[in-house]
Amino acid sequence: EVKVADFGLARLMDPGTEELGRTMTGMVMGTPDYMAPEQTRGMDVDHRADIYSLGVMLYEMLCGEAPRGIFDPPSARVPNVSNKIDQLVVRAMQQEPDRRYQSTQEMKTEVTAVRIATEKSSSRSKQKPPKQKKAATGSGDSKKVIKIASIGAGAAALIALILALSGAFSSGPSEEQEV
């Protein structure tokens, strides 16, 4: 079952009299851990705030918690996470919108490249003889393996969702849409 959520919040640029009073000027709305820095400061936001939120979600799926303050990249926290994934996450979560992906299509292109590189690397490692694995010593080890596997599956699902949905999004609002 796939559920899709919009990370951003719509805001009327020129509200009519019937909309006045529903929100206050300068009011910041959203879930703080997922809000882009410009959004938390009450500045104007665009589609790149959603890309920031997507980066936070990807980080959380990989690491098991949302990034706060100065954080380690996913590869420093989770075994077998490529530094290429780190680059994806860090770029999506740049503090300045101009340093983030400028469109979901741009992010999709990079996600696809990382996926292909990961698949090639994975197929090469499967050709090598397997190393002797240390037997699990208790339920703690098996729980850790299950957690890592579910985080990996979640990250794969998110990447698949990015690939599937990126065609549905333009690089920003079209001239016909009002934000």
Coordinates of N, CA, C and O in Angstrom, one line a residue, residues 7-179:
F7 N 4.6 17.5 1.5 CA 5.4 18.0 2.6 C 5.1 19.5 2.8 O 5.4 20.0 3.9
G8 N 4.7 20.2 1.8 CA 4.6 21.6 1.9 C 3.2 22.1 2.4 O 2.3 21.3 2.4
L9 N 3.1 23.3 2.7 CA 1.8 23.9 3.1 C 1.5 25.0 2.1 O 2.4 25.9 1.9
A10 N 0.3 25.0 1.5 CA -0.1 26.1 0.6 C -0.3 27.3 1.4 O -0.7 27.3 2.5
R11 N 0.0 28.4 0.7 CA -0.2 29.7 1.4 C -0.8 30.7 0.3 O -0.2 30.8 -0.8
L12 N -1.9 31.3 0.6 CA -2.4 32.3 -0.3 C -1.6 33.5 -0.4 O -1.2 34.1 0.6
M13 N -1.2 33.9 -1.6 CA -0.4 35.1 -1.8 C -1.2 36.4 -1.7 O -0.8 37.4 -1.2
D14 N -2.5 36.3 -2.1 CA -3.4 37.5 -2.0 C -4.8 37.0 -1.6 O -5.7 36.9 -2.4
P15 N -4.9 36.8 -0.3 CA -6.2 36.3 0.2 C -7.3 37.3 0.0 O -7.2 38.5 0.2
G16 N -8.5 36.7 -0.3 CA -9.7 37.5 -0.4 C -10.2 37.7 1.0 O -9.7 37.2 2.0
T17 N -11.2 38.5 1.2 CA -11.8 38.8 2.5 C -12.3 37.6 3.2 O -12.2 37.5 4.4
E18 N -12.8 36.6 2.5 CA -13.3 35.4 3.1 C -12.2 34.5 3.7 O -12.5 33.7 4.6
E19 N -11.0 34.7 3.2 CA -9.9 33.9 3.8 C -9.2 34.5 4.9 O -8.4 33.9 5.6
L20 N -9.4 35.8 5.1 CA -8.7 36.5 6.2 C -9.0 36.0 7.5 O -10.2 35.6 7.8
G21 N -8.1 35.9 8.4 CA -8.3 35.4 9.7 C -8.1 34.0 9.9 O -8.0 33.5 11.0
R22 N -7.9 33.2 8.9 CA -7.6 31.8 9.0 C -6.2 31.5 9.5 O -6.0 30.6 10.2
T23 N -5.3 32.3 9.0 CA -3.9 32.2 9.5 C -3.4 33.6 9.7 O -4.0 34.6 9.2
M24 N -2.4 33.8 10.5 CA -1.9 35.1 10.8 C -0.6 35.3 10.0 O 0.2 34.4 9.8
T25 N -0.4 36.6 9.6 CA 0.9 36.9 8.9 C 2.0 36.5 9.8 O 2.1 36.8 11.0
G26 N 3.0 35.9 9.2 CA 4.2 35.5 9.9 C 4.1 34.2 10.7 O 5.1 33.8 11.3
M27 N 2.9 33.6 10.7 CA 2.7 32.3 11.4 C 3.5 31.2 10.6 O 3.4 31.1 9.4
V28 N 4.3 30.4 11.3 CA 5.0 29.4 10.7 C 4.3 28.1 11.0 O 4.0 27.8 12.2
M29 N 4.0 27.3 10.0 CA 3.2 26.0 10.1 C 4.0 24.9 9.6 O 4.6 25.0 8.5
G30 N 4.0 23.8 10.2 CA 4.7 22.6 9.7 C 5.3 21.8 10.9 O 5.2 22.2 12.0
T31 N 5.9 20.7 10.6 CA 6.5 19.8 11.6 C 8.0 20.2 11.6 O 8.7 20.1 10.6
P32 N 8.5 20.8 12.7 CA 9.8 21.4 12.8 C 10.9 20.6 12.2 O 11.8 21.1 11.5
D33 N 11.0 19.3 12.5 CA 12.1 18.4 12.1 C 12.1 18.4 10.5 O 13.2 18.1 10.0
Y34 N 11.0 18.6 9.9 CA 11.0 18.4 8.4 C 10.9 19.7 7.7 O 10.9 19.7 6.4
M35 N 10.9 20.8 8.4 CA 10.8 22.1 7.8 C 12.1 22.6 7.3 O 13.1 22.5 8.0
A36 N 12.1 23.2 6.1 CA 13.3 23.8 5.5 C 13.7 25.0 6.4 O 12.8 25.7 6.9
P37 N 15.0 25.3 6.5 CA 15.4 26.5 7.3 C 14.7 27.8 6.9 O 14.3 28.5 7.8
E38 N 14.4 28.0 5.6 CA 13.7 29.3 5.3 C 12.3 29.3 5.7 O 11.7 30.3 6.0
Q39 N 11.7 28.1 5.8 CA 10.3 28.0 6.3 C 10.3 28.2 7.8 O 9.3 28.9 8.3
T40 N 11.2 27.8 8.6 CA 11.2 28.0 10.0 C 11.5 29.5 10.3 O 11.0 29.9 11.4
R41 N 12.1 30.2 9.4 CA 12.4 31.6 9.6 C 11.2 32.5 9.1 O 11.2 33.7 9.2
G42 N 10.1 31.8 8.6 CA 9.0 32.6 8.1 C 9.2 33.2 6.8 O 8.4 34.1 6.4
M43 N 10.2 32.8 6.1 CA 10.5 33.4 4.7 C 9.6 32.7 3.7 O 9.0 31.7 3.9
D44 N 9.6 33.3 2.5 CA 8.9 32.7 1.4 C 9.5 31.3 1.1 O 10.8 31.2 1.1
V45 N 8.7 30.3 0.7 CA 9.2 29.0 0.4 C 8.8 28.6 -1.0 O 7.8 29.2 -1.5
D46 N 9.5 27.7 -1.6 CA 9.0 27.2 -2.9 C 9.2 25.7 -2.9 O 9.4 25.1 -1.8
H47 N 9.2 25.1 -4.0 CA 9.2 23.6 -4.1 C 10.5 23.0 -3.5 O 10.5 21.9 -3.1
R48 N 11.5 23.8 -3.4 CA 12.8 23.3 -2.8 C 12.7 23.0 -1.3 O 13.4 22.2 -0.8
A49 N 11.7 23.6 -0.6 CA 11.4 23.2 0.8 C 10.9 21.8 0.9 O 11.2 21.1 1.8
D50 N 10.2 21.3 -0.1 CA 9.7 20.0 -0.2 C 10.9 19.0 -0.4 O 11.0 17.9 0.1
I51 N 11.9 19.5 -1.2 CA 13.1 18.7 -1.5 C 13.8 18.5 -0.2 O 14.4 17.4 0.1
Y52 N 13.9 19.6 0.6 CA 14.6 19.5 1.9 C 13.9 18.5 2.8 O 14.5 17.6 3.4
S53 N 12.5 18.5 2.8 CA 11.8 17.6 3.7 C 12.0 16.2 3.2 O 12.1 15.2 4.0
L54 N 12.1 16.0 1.9 CA 12.4 14.6 1.4 C 13.7 14.1 1.8 O 13.9 13.0 2.2
G55 N 14.7 15.0 1.9 CA 16.0 14.7 2.4 C 16.0 14.3 3.8 O 16.6 13.3 4.2
V56 N 15.2 15.0 4.6 CA 15.0 14.6 6.0 C 14.4 13.2 6.2 O 14.9 12.4 7.0
M57 N 13.4 13.0 5.4 CA 12.7 11.7 5.4 C 13.7 10.5 5.0 O 13.7 9.5 5.6
L58 N 14.5 10.8 4.0 CA 15.4 9.8 3.6 C 16.4 9.5 4.7 O 16.8 8.3 5.0
Y59 N 16.9 10.6 5.3 CA 17.9 10.4 6.4 C 17.2 9.6 7.5 O 17.9 8.7 8.1
E60 N 16.0 9.9 7.9 CA 15.3 9.2 9.0 C 15.1 7.8 8.6 O 15.2 6.9 9.5
M61 N 14.8 7.5 7.4 CA 14.6 6.1 7.0 C 15.8 5.3 7.1 O 15.8 4.1 7.4
L62 N 17.0 5.9 6.7 CA 18.2 5.2 6.8 C 18.8 5.1 8.2 O 19.3 4.1 8.6
C63 N 18.6 6.1 9.0 CA 19.3 6.2 10.3 C 18.3 5.9 11.5 O 18.8 5.7 12.6
G64 N 17.0 5.9 11.3 CA 16.1 5.6 12.4 C 15.7 6.8 13.2 O 14.9 6.7 14.1
E65 N 16.2 8.0 12.9 CA 15.8 9.2 13.5 C 16.1 10.4 12.6 O 16.9 10.4 11.8
A66 N 15.3 11.5 12.9 CA 15.5 12.7 12.1 C 16.8 13.4 12.5 O 17.2 13.3 13.6
P67 N 17.5 14.0 11.5 CA 18.7 14.7 11.8 C 18.4 16.0 12.6 O 17.5 16.7 12.3
R68 N 19.3 16.2 13.6 CA 19.1 17.5 14.4 C 20.5 18.1 14.6 O 21.5 17.4 14.8
G69 N 20.6 19.4 14.4 CA 21.8 20.1 14.6 C 22.9 19.6 13.7 O 22.6 19.3 12.5
I70 N 24.1 19.4 14.2 CA 25.2 18.9 13.3 C 25.0 17.4 13.4 O 25.1 16.8 14.5
F71 N 24.9 16.7 12.3 CA 24.6 15.3 12.3 C 25.6 14.6 11.4 O 26.2 15.1 10.5
D72 N 25.8 13.3 11.8 CA 26.7 12.4 11.0 C 25.9 12.0 9.7 O 24.7 11.8 9.8
P73 N 26.7 11.8 8.6 CA 26.0 11.3 7.4 C 25.5 9.8 7.7 O 26.1 9.1 8.5
P74 N 24.6 9.4 6.9 CA 24.0 8.0 7.1 C 25.1 6.9 7.1 O 25.1 6.0 7.9
S75 N 26.1 7.1 6.2 CA 27.2 6.0 6.1 C 28.0 5.9 7.4 O 28.5 4.8 7.7
A76 N 28.0 7.0 8.2 CA 28.8 6.9 9.5 C 27.9 6.3 10.6 O 28.4 5.9 11.6
R77 N 26.6 6.1 10.3 CA 25.7 5.6 11.3 C 25.2 4.2 11.0 O 24.8 3.5 11.9
V78 N 25.1 3.9 9.7 CA 24.5 2.6 9.3 C 25.5 1.9 8.4 O 26.0 2.4 7.4
P79 N 25.8 0.6 8.8 CA 26.7 -0.2 7.9 C 26.2 -0.3 6.5 O 25.0 -0.4 6.3
N80 N 27.1 -0.4 5.6 CA 26.8 -0.7 4.2 C 26.0 0.4 3.5 O 25.4 0.1 2.4
V81 N 26.0 1.6 4.0 CA 25.3 2.7 3.3 C 26.5 3.4 2.5 O 27.5 3.8 3.1
S82 N 26.3 3.6 1.2 CA 27.3 4.2 0.4 C 27.4 5.7 0.7 O 26.4 6.4 1.0
N83 N 28.6 6.2 0.5 CA 28.8 7.7 0.6 C 28.1 8.4 -0.5 O 27.8 9.6 -0.4
K84 N 27.7 7.7 -1.6 CA 26.9 8.3 -2.7 C 25.5 8.7 -2.1 O 24.9 9.7 -2.5
I85 N 24.9 7.8 -1.2 CA 23.7 8.1 -0.6 C 23.8 9.3 0.3 O 23.0 10.2 0.4
D86 N 25.0 9.4 1.0 CA 25.3 10.6 1.8 C 25.2 11.8 1.0 O 24.6 12.8 1.4
Q87 N 25.8 11.8 -0.2 CA 25.8 13.0 -1.0 C 24.4 13.4 -1.4 O 24.1 14.6 -1.5
L88 N 23.5 12.4 -1.7 CA 22.1 12.7 -2.1 C 21.4 13.4 -0.9 O 20.8 14.4 -1.1
V89 N 21.5 12.8 0.3 CA 20.8 13.3 1.4 C 21.3 14.7 1.8 O 20.5 15.6 2.0
V90 N 22.6 14.9 1.8 CA 23.2 16.1 2.2 C 22.9 17.2 1.3 O 22.5 18.4 1.7
R91 N 22.9 16.9 0.0 CA 22.5 18.0 -1.0 C 21.0 18.3 -0.9 O 20.7 19.5 -1.0
A92 N 20.2 17.4 -0.7 CA 18.7 17.7 -0.5 C 18.5 18.5 0.7 O 17.5 19.3 0.8
M93 N 19.3 18.4 1.7 CA 19.1 19.1 3.0 C 20.0 20.3 3.2 O 20.2 20.8 4.3
Q94 N 20.5 20.9 2.1 CA 21.4 22.1 2.2 C 20.6 23.2 2.9 O 19.4 23.4 2.6
Q95 N 21.2 24.0 3.7 CA 20.6 25.1 4.3 C 20.1 26.2 3.4 O 19.0 26.8 3.6
E96 N 20.8 26.4 2.3 CA 20.5 27.4 1.3 C 19.7 26.7 0.2 O 20.3 25.8 -0.4
P97 N 18.5 27.2 -0.2 CA 17.8 26.5 -1.3 C 18.5 26.5 -2.6 O 18.4 25.5 -3.3
D98 N 19.4 27.4 -2.9 CA 20.1 27.4 -4.1 C 21.1 26.3 -4.2 O 21.6 26.0 -5.3
R99 N 21.5 25.8 -3.1 CA 22.5 24.7 -3.0 C 21.8 23.3 -3.0 O 22.5 22.3 -3.1
R100 N 20.5 23.2 -2.9 CA 19.8 22.0 -3.0 C 19.5 21.6 -4.4 O 19.8 22.4 -5.4
Y101 N 18.9 20.4 -4.6 CA 18.4 20.1 -6.0 C 17.4 21.1 -6.3 O 16.6 21.6 -5.5
Q102 N 17.4 21.6 -7.6 CA 16.5 22.6 -8.0 C 15.2 22.1 -8.5 O 14.3 22.8 -8.7
S103 N 15.1 20.8 -8.7 CA 13.9 20.2 -9.1 C 13.9 18.7 -8.7 O 14.9 18.1 -8.4
T104 N 12.7 18.1 -8.7 CA 12.6 16.7 -8.4 C 13.2 15.9 -9.5 O 13.7 14.8 -9.3
Q105 N 13.1 16.4 -10.8 CA 13.7 15.7 -11.9 C 15.2 15.6 -11.7 O 15.8 14.6 -12.0
E106 N 15.9 16.7 -11.3 CA 17.3 16.7 -11.0 C 17.6 15.7 -9.9 O 18.6 14.9 -10.1
M107 N 16.8 15.6 -8.9 CA 17.1 14.6 -7.8 C 16.9 13.2 -8.4 O 17.6 12.3 -8.1
K108 N 15.8 13.0 -9.2 CA 15.5 11.7 -9.8 C 16.7 11.2 -10.6 O 17.1 10.1 -10.5
T109 N 17.3 12.1 -11.4 CA 18.5 11.7 -12.2 C 19.6 11.2 -11.3 O 20.2 10.2 -11.6
E110 N 19.9 11.9 -10.2 CA 21.0 11.5 -9.3 C 20.6 10.2 -8.6 O 21.4 9.3 -8.4
V111 N 19.3 10.1 -8.2 CA 18.9 8.8 -7.5 C 19.1 7.7 -8.4 O 19.5 6.6 -8.0
T112 N 18.7 7.8 -9.7 CA 18.8 6.8 -10.7 C 20.3 6.4 -10.8 O 20.6 5.2 -10.9
A113 N 21.2 7.4 -10.9 CA 22.6 7.1 -11.1 C 23.1 6.3 -9.9 O 23.9 5.4 -10.0
V114 N 22.7 6.7 -8.7 CA 23.2 6.0 -7.5 C 22.6 4.6 -7.4 O 23.3 3.7 -7.1
R115 N 21.4 4.4 -7.8 CA 20.7 3.1 -7.8 C 21.5 2.2 -8.8 O 21.8 1.0 -8.4
I116 N 21.8 2.7 -10.0 CA 22.5 1.9 -11.0 C 23.9 1.5 -10.5 O 24.3 0.3 -10.5
A117 N 24.6 2.5 -9.9 CA 25.9 2.2 -9.4 C 25.9 1.2 -8.2 O 26.7 0.3 -8.1
T118 N 24.9 1.3 -7.4 CA 24.7 0.4 -6.3 C 24.4 -1.0 -6.7 O 25.0 -2.0 -6.2
E119 N 23.6 -1.1 -7.8 CA 23.2 -2.4 -8.3 C 24.5 -3.1 -8.9 O 24.7 -4.3 -8.8
K120 N 25.3 -2.3 -9.6 CA 26.5 -2.8 -10.2 C 27.5 -3.3 -9.1 O 28.0 -4.4 -9.2
S121 N 27.6 -2.5 -8.1 CA 28.5 -2.8 -7.0 C 28.0 -4.1 -6.3 O 28.8 -5.0 -5.9
S122 N 26.7 -4.2 -6.1 CA 26.1 -5.3 -5.4 C 26.3 -6.6 -6.3 O 26.6 -7.6 -5.7
S123 N 26.1 -6.5 -7.6 CA 26.3 -7.7 -8.4 C 27.7 -8.2 -8.4 O 28.0 -9.3 -8.5
R124 N 28.7 -7.2 -8.4 CA 30.1 -7.6 -8.3 C 30.4 -8.3 -7.0 O 31.2 -9.3 -7.0
S125 N 29.8 -7.8 -5.9 CA 30.1 -8.4 -4.6 C 29.5 -9.8 -4.5 O 30.0 -10.6 -3.7
K126 N 28.4 -10.0 -5.2 CA 27.8 -11.3 -5.2 C 28.6 -12.4 -5.9 O 28.5 -13.6 -5.6
Q127 N 29.5 -11.9 -6.8 CA 30.3 -12.9 -7.5 C 31.5 -13.3 -6.7 O 32.1 -14.4 -6.9
K128 N 31.9 -12.6 -5.6 CA 33.0 -13.0 -4.7 C 32.5 -14.1 -3.8 O 31.3 -14.1 -3.4
P129 N 33.3 -15.0 -3.4 CA 32.9 -16.0 -2.4 C 32.5 -15.3 -1.1 O 33.2 -14.4 -0.7
P130 N 31.4 -15.8 -0.5 CA 31.0 -15.2 0.7 C 31.9 -15.4 1.9 O 32.6 -16.5 2.0
K131 N 32.1 -14.4 2.7 CA 32.9 -14.5 3.9 C 32.1 -15.3 5.0 O 30.9 -15.3 5.0
Q132 N 32.9 -15.9 5.9 CA 32.3 -16.6 7.0 C 31.6 -15.6 7.9 O 32.3 -14.6 8.3
K133 N 30.4 -15.7 8.2 CA 29.7 -14.8 9.1 C 29.7 -15.3 10.5 O 29.6 -16.5 10.7
K134 N 29.9 -14.4 11.4 CA 29.8 -14.7 12.8 C 28.4 -15.0 13.2 O 27.5 -14.3 12.8
A135 N 28.2 -16.1 13.9 CA 26.8 -16.4 14.3 C 26.3 -15.4 15.3 O 27.0 -14.8 16.1
A136 N 25.0 -15.1 15.2 CA 24.3 -14.2 16.1 C 24.4 -14.7 17.5 O 24.2 -15.9 17.8
T137 N 24.8 -13.8 18.4 CA 25.0 -14.3 19.8 C 23.7 -14.1 20.7 O 23.7 -14.5 21.8
G138 N 22.7 -13.5 20.1 CA 21.5 -13.3 20.9 C 20.5 -12.5 20.2 O 20.7 -12.1 19.0
S139 N 19.4 -12.3 20.8 CA 18.2 -11.6 20.1 C 18.6 -10.2 19.8 O 18.0 -9.6 18.8
G140 N 19.5 -9.5 20.5 CA 19.9 -8.2 20.2 C 20.5 -8.1 18.8 O 20.2 -7.1 18.0
D141 N 21.4 -9.1 18.4 CA 22.0 -9.1 17.1 C 20.9 -9.2 16.0 O 20.9 -8.6 15.0
S142 N 20.0 -10.2 16.2 CA 18.9 -10.4 15.2 C 18.0 -9.2 15.1 O 17.6 -8.8 14.0
K143 N 17.8 -8.5 16.2 CA 16.9 -7.3 16.1 C 17.6 -6.2 15.3 O 17.0 -5.5 14.6
K144 N 18.9 -6.1 15.5 CA 19.7 -5.1 14.8 C 19.7 -5.4 13.3 O 19.5 -4.5 12.5
V145 N 19.8 -6.7 12.9 CA 19.8 -7.0 11.5 C 18.4 -6.7 10.9 O 18.3 -6.2 9.8
I146 N 17.4 -7.0 11.7 CA 16.0 -6.7 11.2 C 15.8 -5.2 11.0 O 15.3 -4.8 10.0
K147 N 16.3 -4.5 12.0 CA 16.2 -3.0 11.9 C 16.9 -2.5 10.7 O 16.4 -1.7 9.9
I148 N 18.1 -2.9 10.5 CA 18.9 -2.5 9.3 C 18.2 -2.9 8.0 O 18.1 -2.1 7.1
A149 N 17.7 -4.1 8.0 CA 17.0 -4.6 6.8 C 15.8 -3.7 6.5 O 15.5 -3.4 5.4
S150 N 15.0 -3.4 7.5 CA 13.8 -2.6 7.3 C 14.1 -1.2 7.0 O 13.4 -0.6 6.2
I151 N 15.2 -0.6 7.5 CA 15.6 0.7 7.1 C 16.0 0.7 5.6 O 15.6 1.6 4.9
G152 N 16.8 -0.3 5.2 CA 17.2 -0.4 3.8 C 16.0 -0.5 2.9 O 15.9 0.1 1.9
A153 N 15.0 -1.4 3.3 CA 13.8 -1.6 2.5 C 13.0 -0.3 2.4 O 12.5 0.1 1.4
G154 N 13.0 0.5 3.5 CA 12.3 1.7 3.5 C 13.0 2.8 2.6 O 12.3 3.5 1.9
A155 N 14.3 2.8 2.7 CA 15.0 3.7 1.8 C 14.8 3.4 0.4 O 14.6 4.2 -0.5
A156 N 14.8 2.1 0.0 CA 14.6 1.6 -1.3 C 13.2 2.0 -1.8 O 12.9 2.5 -2.9
A157 N 12.2 1.9 -0.9 CA 10.8 2.3 -1.2 C 10.7 3.8 -1.4 O 10.0 4.2 -2.4
L158 N 11.4 4.6 -0.6 CA 11.4 6.0 -0.8 C 12.0 6.4 -2.2 O 11.5 7.2 -2.9
I159 N 13.1 5.7 -2.5 CA 13.8 6.0 -3.8 C 12.9 5.6 -4.9 O 12.7 6.4 -5.9
A160 N 12.2 4.5 -4.8 CA 11.2 4.1 -5.8 C 10.1 5.1 -6.0 O 9.7 5.4 -7.1
L161 N 9.7 5.6 -4.8 CA 8.6 6.6 -4.8 C 9.1 7.9 -5.5 O 8.4 8.5 -6.3
I162 N 10.3 8.3 -5.2 CA 10.9 9.5 -5.9 C 10.9 9.3 -7.4 O 10.5 10.2 -8.1
L163 N 11.3 8.1 -7.8 CA 11.4 7.9 -9.2 C 10.0 7.9 -9.9 O 9.8 8.4 -10.9
A164 N 9.1 7.3 -9.2 CA 7.7 7.2 -9.7 C 7.0 8.6 -9.8 O 6.3 8.9 -10.7
L165 N 7.2 9.4 -8.7 CA 6.5 10.6 -8.7 C 7.2 11.8 -9.4 O 6.6 12.8 -9.7
S166 N 8.5 11.7 -9.6 CA 9.2 12.8 -10.1 C 8.7 13.3 -11.5 O 8.7 14.4 -11.8
G167 N 8.1 12.3 -12.2 CA 7.5 12.7 -13.5 C 6.3 13.5 -13.3 O 5.8 14.3 -14.2
A168 N 5.6 13.4 -12.2 CA 4.4 14.1 -11.9 C 4.6 15.6 -11.4 O 3.7 16.4 -11.4
F169 N 5.9 15.9 -11.1 CA 6.2 17.2 -10.6 C 7.0 17.9 -11.7 O 7.9 17.4 -12.3
S170 N 6.8 19.2 -11.8 CA 7.7 20.0 -12.6 C 8.8 20.5 -11.8 O 8.9 20.3 -10.6
S171 N 9.7 21.3 -12.4 CA 10.8 21.8 -11.6 C 10.4 22.9 -10.7 O 11.1 23.4 -9.9
G172 N 9.2 23.3 -10.7 CA 8.6 24.3 -9.9 C 7.2 24.6 -10.3 O 6.7 23.9 -11.2
P173 N 6.5 25.6 -9.8 CA 5.2 25.9 -10.2 C 5.2 26.4 -11.6 O 6.1 27.1 -12.1
S174 N 4.2 25.9 -12.4 CA 4.1 26.3 -13.8 C 3.5 27.7 -13.8 O 3.0 28.2 -12.8
E175 N 3.6 28.3 -15.0 CA 3.0 29.7 -15.1 C 1.5 29.7 -14.9 O 0.9 30.7 -14.5
E176 N 0.9 28.5 -15.2 CA -0.6 28.4 -15.0 C -1.0 28.3 -13.6 O -2.1 28.5 -13.2
Q177 N -0.1 27.8 -12.7 CA -0.4 27.5 -11.3 C -0.1 28.7 -10.5 O 0.9 29.4 -10.7
E178 N -0.9 29.0 -9.6 CA -0.6 30.1 -8.6 C -0.3 29.4 -7.3 O -0.9 28.5 -6.9
V179 N 0.7 29.9 -6.7 CA 1.2 29.3 -5.4 C 0.7 30.2 -4.3 O 0.7 31.4 -4.3

